[in-house]
């Protein structure tokens, strides 16, 4: 599963002013990332505003990214939810041509037990032959999938190849790295902790900020994977402020503001999200100009 090592990017969904999908900007974003060192792309994740994307729009976005990518980098598609039967149905019926793996978020809202997490992902693993990356993000799902559950799934299902861990908890990363099977990927879902996770033995990151600064962030992660901590932290320290800024109000309003400053896409978001405040936009603009 070396194709999922390094820097993955959780792509935004660019919108036009009328909030339709901005296909031209999406093409520009994909090319910008591939040409500047991103190792793989993640489609329809949290940062893509997947909660407010229709089925028809999801297919449009997938088609545009596959066509633009043209087999240059691996693609991971977000297929998850809190309705296990619906997730299984999608895995069994969707055409996954051009897709290299699946990112599946832990069930949200329902707040299952650890046994519920296990049975949910067991059903998903048995519904597809594609590599599956689990996605634990308790800040959004309201329930943490504990390391022991993740490790149990990793040991029991060969197509569960990794976890995007986004609990912003260094001790939880350490627990996963300590007990994981040798070839299981622990991928940071926290941009601020990504370098430390790479240095500790993780497989890299699925990042938000990297889509705006793919060259610098990818270099930092690669240095981390090589154990070159001093060189890597020089980049980390330069990017600390912008990582804080993009999550200061909501994601993806922050990263879309960065991308607007880079003339890649507009900063439109769909309700219930709103654009970054004028104060935050000013801070982001100043950082981008100086960086």
Tab-separated table of C-alpha atoms in Angstrom:
chain	number	residue	atom	x	y	z
A	1	UNK	CA	0.000	0.000	0.000
A	2	UNK	CA	2.886	2.341	-0.737
A	3	UNK	CA	0.528	4.319	-2.977
A	4	UNK	CA	-1.027	5.790	0.194
A	5	UNK	CA	2.269	6.811	1.807
A	6	UNK	CA	3.282	10.469	1.825
A	7	UNK	CA	1.007	13.447	1.336
A	8	UNK	CA	-2.604	12.915	0.420
A	9	UNK	CA	-4.867	15.910	-0.051
A	10	UNK	CA	-8.518	16.158	0.970
A	11	UNK	CA	-9.724	18.238	-1.947
A	12	UNK	CA	-12.263	21.035	-1.558
A	13	UNK	CA	-15.237	21.281	-3.888
A	14	UNK	CA	-14.944	24.674	-5.613
A	15	UNK	CA	-18.237	26.482	-6.129
A	16	UNK	CA	-19.377	29.231	-8.474
A	17	UNK	CA	-21.192	32.255	-7.058
A	18	UNK	CA	-24.528	30.441	-7.568
A	19	UNK	CA	-23.060	27.527	-5.555
A	20	UNK	CA	-22.947	25.160	-8.510
A	21	UNK	CA	-19.780	23.072	-8.816
A	22	UNK	CA	-16.985	25.078	-10.451
A	23	UNK	CA	-15.567	22.449	-12.780
A	24	UNK	CA	-12.840	24.698	-14.211
A	25	UNK	CA	-11.526	25.523	-10.737
A	26	UNK	CA	-11.610	21.852	-9.758
A	27	UNK	CA	-9.496	20.960	-12.795
A	28	UNK	CA	-7.076	23.752	-11.872
A	29	UNK	CA	-6.840	22.544	-8.259
A	30	UNK	CA	-6.176	18.931	-9.270
A	31	UNK	CA	-3.470	19.876	-11.753
A	32	UNK	CA	-1.862	22.287	-9.280
A	33	UNK	CA	-1.544	19.541	-6.692
A	34	UNK	CA	-0.303	16.815	-9.020
A	35	UNK	CA	2.277	19.126	-10.574
A	36	UNK	CA	3.594	20.218	-7.172
A	37	UNK	CA	4.267	16.958	-5.370
A	38	UNK	CA	1.017	15.696	-3.856
A	39	UNK	CA	1.215	11.894	-3.674
A	40	UNK	CA	-2.502	11.068	-3.850
A	41	UNK	CA	-5.890	12.797	-3.867
A	42	UNK	CA	-8.943	12.218	-1.686
A	43	UNK	CA	-12.368	12.876	-3.204
A	44	UNK	CA	-15.590	13.597	-1.309
A	45	UNK	CA	-14.139	13.889	2.178
A	46	UNK	CA	-15.150	16.326	4.916
A	47	UNK	CA	-13.237	19.182	3.273
A	48	UNK	CA	-15.204	18.616	0.056
A	49	UNK	CA	-18.427	19.570	1.906
A	50	UNK	CA	-19.663	16.058	1.155
A	51	UNK	CA	-22.574	16.524	3.559
A	52	UNK	CA	-24.117	19.079	1.172
A	53	UNK	CA	-23.200	17.444	-2.165
A	54	UNK	CA	-25.953	15.675	-4.127
A	55	UNK	CA	-25.481	12.217	-5.654
A	56	UNK	CA	-25.420	13.766	-9.118
A	57	UNK	CA	-22.790	16.311	-8.095
A	58	UNK	CA	-20.700	13.597	-6.443
A	59	UNK	CA	-20.605	11.672	-9.709
A	60	UNK	CA	-19.718	14.838	-11.648
A	61	UNK	CA	-16.860	15.592	-9.248
A	62	UNK	CA	-15.558	12.022	-9.456
A	63	UNK	CA	-15.653	12.071	-13.265
A	64	UNK	CA	-13.867	15.432	-13.494
A	65	UNK	CA	-11.100	14.370	-11.104
A	66	UNK	CA	-10.564	10.974	-12.740
A	67	UNK	CA	-10.367	12.555	-16.189
A	68	UNK	CA	-8.066	15.353	-15.042
A	69	UNK	CA	-5.817	13.001	-13.088
A	70	UNK	CA	-5.384	10.697	-16.085
A	71	UNK	CA	-3.799	7.991	-13.902
A	72	UNK	CA	-1.018	10.276	-12.671
A	73	UNK	CA	-1.584	9.759	-8.919
A	74	UNK	CA	-3.731	7.353	-6.853
A	75	UNK	CA	-7.287	8.441	-6.044
A	76	UNK	CA	-9.189	7.678	-2.841
A	77	UNK	CA	-12.970	8.122	-2.705
A	78	UNK	CA	-14.908	8.951	0.434
A	79	UNK	CA	-17.693	6.393	0.919
A	80	UNK	CA	-19.009	6.428	4.460
A	81	UNK	CA	-21.874	7.336	6.733
A	82	UNK	CA	-23.940	6.299	9.723
A	83	UNK	CA	-26.338	4.112	7.701
A	84	UNK	CA	-24.328	0.916	7.308
A	85	UNK	CA	-26.733	-0.645	4.796
A	86	UNK	CA	-26.581	2.406	2.524
A	87	UNK	CA	-22.769	2.477	2.633
A	88	UNK	CA	-22.655	-1.225	1.762
A	89	UNK	CA	-25.133	-0.657	-1.069
A	90	UNK	CA	-22.984	2.095	-2.555
A	91	UNK	CA	-19.866	-0.059	-2.325
A	92	UNK	CA	-21.634	-2.900	-4.127
A	93	UNK	CA	-23.243	-0.795	-6.880
A	94	UNK	CA	-20.902	2.104	-7.665
A	95	UNK	CA	-18.459	1.916	-10.578
A	96	UNK	CA	-15.030	2.323	-8.985
A	97	UNK	CA	-13.079	2.451	-12.251
A	98	UNK	CA	-10.165	4.854	-11.783
A	99	UNK	CA	-10.422	4.716	-7.970
A	100	UNK	CA	-7.591	3.120	-5.976
A	101	UNK	CA	-9.081	3.032	-2.498
A	102	UNK	CA	-11.929	4.028	-0.188
A	103	UNK	CA	-11.883	6.383	2.799
A	104	UNK	CA	-14.747	5.508	5.149
A	105	UNK	CA	-15.635	7.750	8.054
A	106	UNK	CA	-16.616	6.313	11.411
A	107	UNK	CA	-20.403	6.424	11.886
A	108	UNK	CA	-21.524	9.801	13.176
A	109	UNK	CA	-24.538	10.949	15.224
A	110	UNK	CA	-25.519	7.393	16.240
A	111	UNK	CA	-22.609	7.144	18.721
A	112	UNK	CA	-22.094	3.357	18.466
A	113	UNK	CA	-20.192	1.246	20.957
A	114	UNK	CA	-16.775	-0.118	20.020
A	115	UNK	CA	-18.582	-3.295	19.007
A	116	UNK	CA	-20.817	-1.228	16.758
A	117	UNK	CA	-17.795	0.371	15.079
A	118	UNK	CA	-16.349	-3.093	14.501
A	119	UNK	CA	-19.510	-4.537	12.970
A	120	UNK	CA	-20.003	-1.445	10.763
A	121	UNK	CA	-16.530	-1.698	9.272
A	122	UNK	CA	-16.746	-5.504	9.062
A	123	UNK	CA	-19.772	-5.089	6.806
A	124	UNK	CA	-17.912	-2.512	4.711
A	125	UNK	CA	-14.792	-4.669	4.386
A	126	UNK	CA	-16.889	-7.616	3.233
A	127	UNK	CA	-18.714	-5.478	0.633
A	128	UNK	CA	-15.668	-4.560	-1.479
A	129	UNK	CA	-12.247	-5.773	-2.538
A	130	UNK	CA	-10.893	-2.231	-2.657
A	131	UNK	CA	-8.341	-1.092	-0.069
A	132	UNK	CA	-10.139	0.660	2.791
A	133	UNK	CA	-8.750	3.478	4.918
A	134	UNK	CA	-10.747	3.937	8.127
A	135	UNK	CA	-11.409	7.538	9.164
A	136	UNK	CA	-11.661	8.336	12.866
A	137	UNK	CA	-12.660	11.947	13.524
A	138	UNK	CA	-14.366	12.122	16.941
A	139	UNK	CA	-14.617	15.909	16.854
A	140	UNK	CA	-17.187	15.500	14.068
A	141	UNK	CA	-18.718	12.097	14.846
A	142	UNK	CA	-19.144	12.649	18.611
A	143	UNK	CA	-17.602	9.249	19.415
A	144	UNK	CA	-14.002	8.068	19.391
A	145	UNK	CA	-13.066	4.777	17.750
A	146	UNK	CA	-10.473	3.479	20.176
A	147	UNK	CA	-7.075	2.175	19.019
A	148	UNK	CA	-7.921	-1.359	20.116
A	149	UNK	CA	-10.927	-1.389	17.753
A	150	UNK	CA	-8.865	-0.067	14.861
A	151	UNK	CA	-6.132	-2.646	15.484
A	152	UNK	CA	-8.705	-5.438	15.713
A	153	UNK	CA	-10.127	-4.442	12.330
A	154	UNK	CA	-6.628	-4.178	10.847
A	155	UNK	CA	-5.818	-7.707	11.998
A	156	UNK	CA	-9.117	-9.243	10.894
A	157	UNK	CA	-9.553	-7.782	7.383
A	158	UNK	CA	-6.743	-7.716	4.834
A	159	UNK	CA	-8.385	-4.966	2.755
A	160	UNK	CA	-8.503	-2.582	5.733
A	161	UNK	CA	-5.081	-1.136	4.999
A	162	UNK	CA	-4.910	2.008	7.121
A	163	UNK	CA	-6.573	4.600	9.298
A	164	UNK	CA	-6.823	8.335	8.887
A	165	UNK	CA	-6.644	9.262	12.552
A	166	UNK	CA	-7.975	12.754	13.281
A	167	UNK	CA	-8.552	12.833	17.011
A	168	UNK	CA	-5.836	15.465	17.529
A	169	UNK	CA	-4.451	13.179	20.222
A	170	UNK	CA	-0.763	12.330	20.076
A	171	UNK	CA	-1.132	9.549	22.631
A	172	UNK	CA	-3.739	7.850	20.455
A	173	UNK	CA	-1.378	8.011	17.482
A	174	UNK	CA	1.317	6.454	19.630
A	175	UNK	CA	-0.995	3.644	20.728
A	176	UNK	CA	-1.827	2.864	17.097
A	177	UNK	CA	1.819	2.954	16.019
A	178	UNK	CA	2.836	0.740	18.928
A	179	UNK	CA	0.341	-2.059	18.285
A	180	UNK	CA	-0.480	-1.939	14.570
A	181	UNK	CA	0.321	-4.774	12.137
A	182	UNK	CA	3.601	-4.110	10.343
A	183	UNK	CA	2.094	-3.094	6.993
A	184	UNK	CA	-0.896	-1.152	8.400
A	185	UNK	CA	-0.821	2.588	7.618
A	186	UNK	CA	-1.355	5.164	10.356
A	187	UNK	CA	-2.121	8.363	8.460
A	188	UNK	CA	-2.408	11.723	10.190
A	189	UNK	CA	-5.664	13.574	9.724
A	190	UNK	CA	-4.361	16.496	11.777
A	191	UNK	CA	-2.210	18.939	9.834
A	192	UNK	CA	-0.643	20.315	13.007
A	193	UNK	CA	0.485	16.852	14.201
A	194	UNK	CA	1.343	15.363	10.804
A	195	UNK	CA	5.103	15.815	10.998
A	196	UNK	CA	5.349	14.303	14.459
A	197	UNK	CA	3.296	11.310	13.321
A	198	UNK	CA	5.541	10.799	10.281
A	199	UNK	CA	8.657	10.973	12.441
A	200	UNK	CA	7.160	8.446	14.888
A	201	UNK	CA	6.566	5.869	12.166
A	202	UNK	CA	3.323	6.981	10.538
A	203	UNK	CA	2.660	6.786	6.806
A	204	UNK	CA	2.126	10.495	6.198
A	205	UNK	CA	-0.986	12.641	6.080
A	206	UNK	CA	-4.310	13.308	4.429
A	207	UNK	CA	-4.060	17.061	4.601
A	208	UNK	CA	-6.210	20.142	4.140
A	209	UNK	CA	-3.513	22.829	3.942
A	210	UNK	CA	-1.312	20.805	1.564
A	211	UNK	CA	-3.643	21.540	-1.365
A	212	UNK	CA	-2.673	25.209	-1.104
A	213	UNK	CA	1.046	24.637	-0.485
A	214	UNK	CA	1.643	21.156	-1.931
A	215	UNK	CA	5.326	21.582	-2.681
A	216	UNK	CA	6.310	22.761	0.795
A	217	UNK	CA	4.008	20.460	2.752
A	218	UNK	CA	4.865	17.375	0.706
A	219	UNK	CA	8.568	18.086	1.160
A	220	UNK	CA	8.071	18.424	4.921
A	221	UNK	CA	6.262	15.084	5.145
A	222	UNK	CA	8.866	13.351	2.981
A	223	UNK	CA	11.639	14.676	5.206
A	224	UNK	CA	9.686	13.383	8.197
A	225	UNK	CA	9.337	9.939	6.650
A	226	UNK	CA	13.099	9.943	6.107
A	227	UNK	CA	13.722	10.904	9.740
A	228	UNK	CA	15.220	14.285	8.843
A	229	UNK	CA	13.577	16.110	11.704
A	230	UNK	CA	15.613	19.327	11.750
A	231	UNK	CA	15.033	20.071	8.068
A	232	UNK	CA	11.379	19.075	8.328
A	233	UNK	CA	10.671	21.257	11.343
A	234	UNK	CA	12.018	24.318	9.553
A	235	UNK	CA	9.090	23.968	7.130
A	236	UNK	CA	6.669	23.028	9.909
A	237	UNK	CA	7.423	26.204	11.839
A	238	UNK	CA	6.909	28.355	8.738
A	239	UNK	CA	3.443	26.833	8.231
A	240	UNK	CA	2.194	26.715	11.816
A	241	UNK	CA	0.220	29.959	11.634
A	242	UNK	CA	-1.661	29.139	8.434
A	243	UNK	CA	-2.613	25.693	9.758
A	244	UNK	CA	-4.133	27.409	12.797
A	245	UNK	CA	-5.897	29.987	10.628
A	246	UNK	CA	-7.657	27.535	8.316
A	247	UNK	CA	-9.313	25.770	11.251
A	248	UNK	CA	-10.000	28.911	13.285
A	249	UNK	CA	-13.637	29.210	12.178
A	250	UNK	CA	-14.643	26.256	10.038
A	251	UNK	CA	-13.277	23.903	7.437
A	252	UNK	CA	-13.312	24.417	4.451
A	253	UNK	CA	-14.044	28.159	4.708
A	254	UNK	CA	-10.466	28.758	5.823
A	255	UNK	CA	-8.718	26.716	3.135
A	256	UNK	CA	-11.014	28.120	0.446
A	257	UNK	CA	-9.910	31.600	1.465
A	258	UNK	CA	-6.282	30.529	1.042
A	259	UNK	CA	-7.083	29.071	-2.383
A	260	UNK	CA	-8.832	32.288	-3.360
A	261	UNK	CA	-5.723	34.272	-2.433
A	262	UNK	CA	-3.771	31.906	-4.710
A	263	UNK	CA	-6.307	32.479	-7.550
A	264	UNK	CA	-7.214	28.792	-7.685
A	265	UNK	CA	-10.881	28.970	-6.684
A	266	UNK	CA	-13.391	31.274	-5.008
A	267	UNK	CA	-14.151	31.018	-1.300
A	268	UNK	CA	-17.867	30.180	-1.653
A	269	UNK	CA	-19.222	27.567	0.774
A	270	UNK	CA	-22.672	26.069	1.197
A	271	UNK	CA	-24.882	26.599	4.231
A	272	UNK	CA	-24.799	25.858	7.063
A	273	UNK	CA	-21.168	26.914	6.566
A	274	UNK	CA	-20.412	30.564	5.918
A	275	UNK	CA	-17.367	32.329	4.491
A	276	UNK	CA	-14.431	33.216	6.702
A	277	UNK	CA	-14.845	36.488	8.568
A	278	UNK	CA	-13.194	39.649	7.290
A	279	UNK	CA	-10.691	39.464	10.145
A	280	UNK	CA	-9.672	35.916	9.284
A	281	UNK	CA	-9.547	36.663	5.559
A	282	UNK	CA	-7.157	39.521	6.298
A	283	UNK	CA	-4.838	37.302	8.353
A	284	UNK	CA	-4.835	34.640	5.655
A	285	UNK	CA	-4.156	37.156	2.896
A	286	UNK	CA	-1.191	38.557	4.830
A	287	UNK	CA	0.271	35.069	5.391
A	288	UNK	CA	-0.102	34.041	1.740
A	289	UNK	CA	1.515	37.236	0.520
A	290	UNK	CA	4.502	36.814	2.851
A	291	UNK	CA	4.852	33.054	2.326
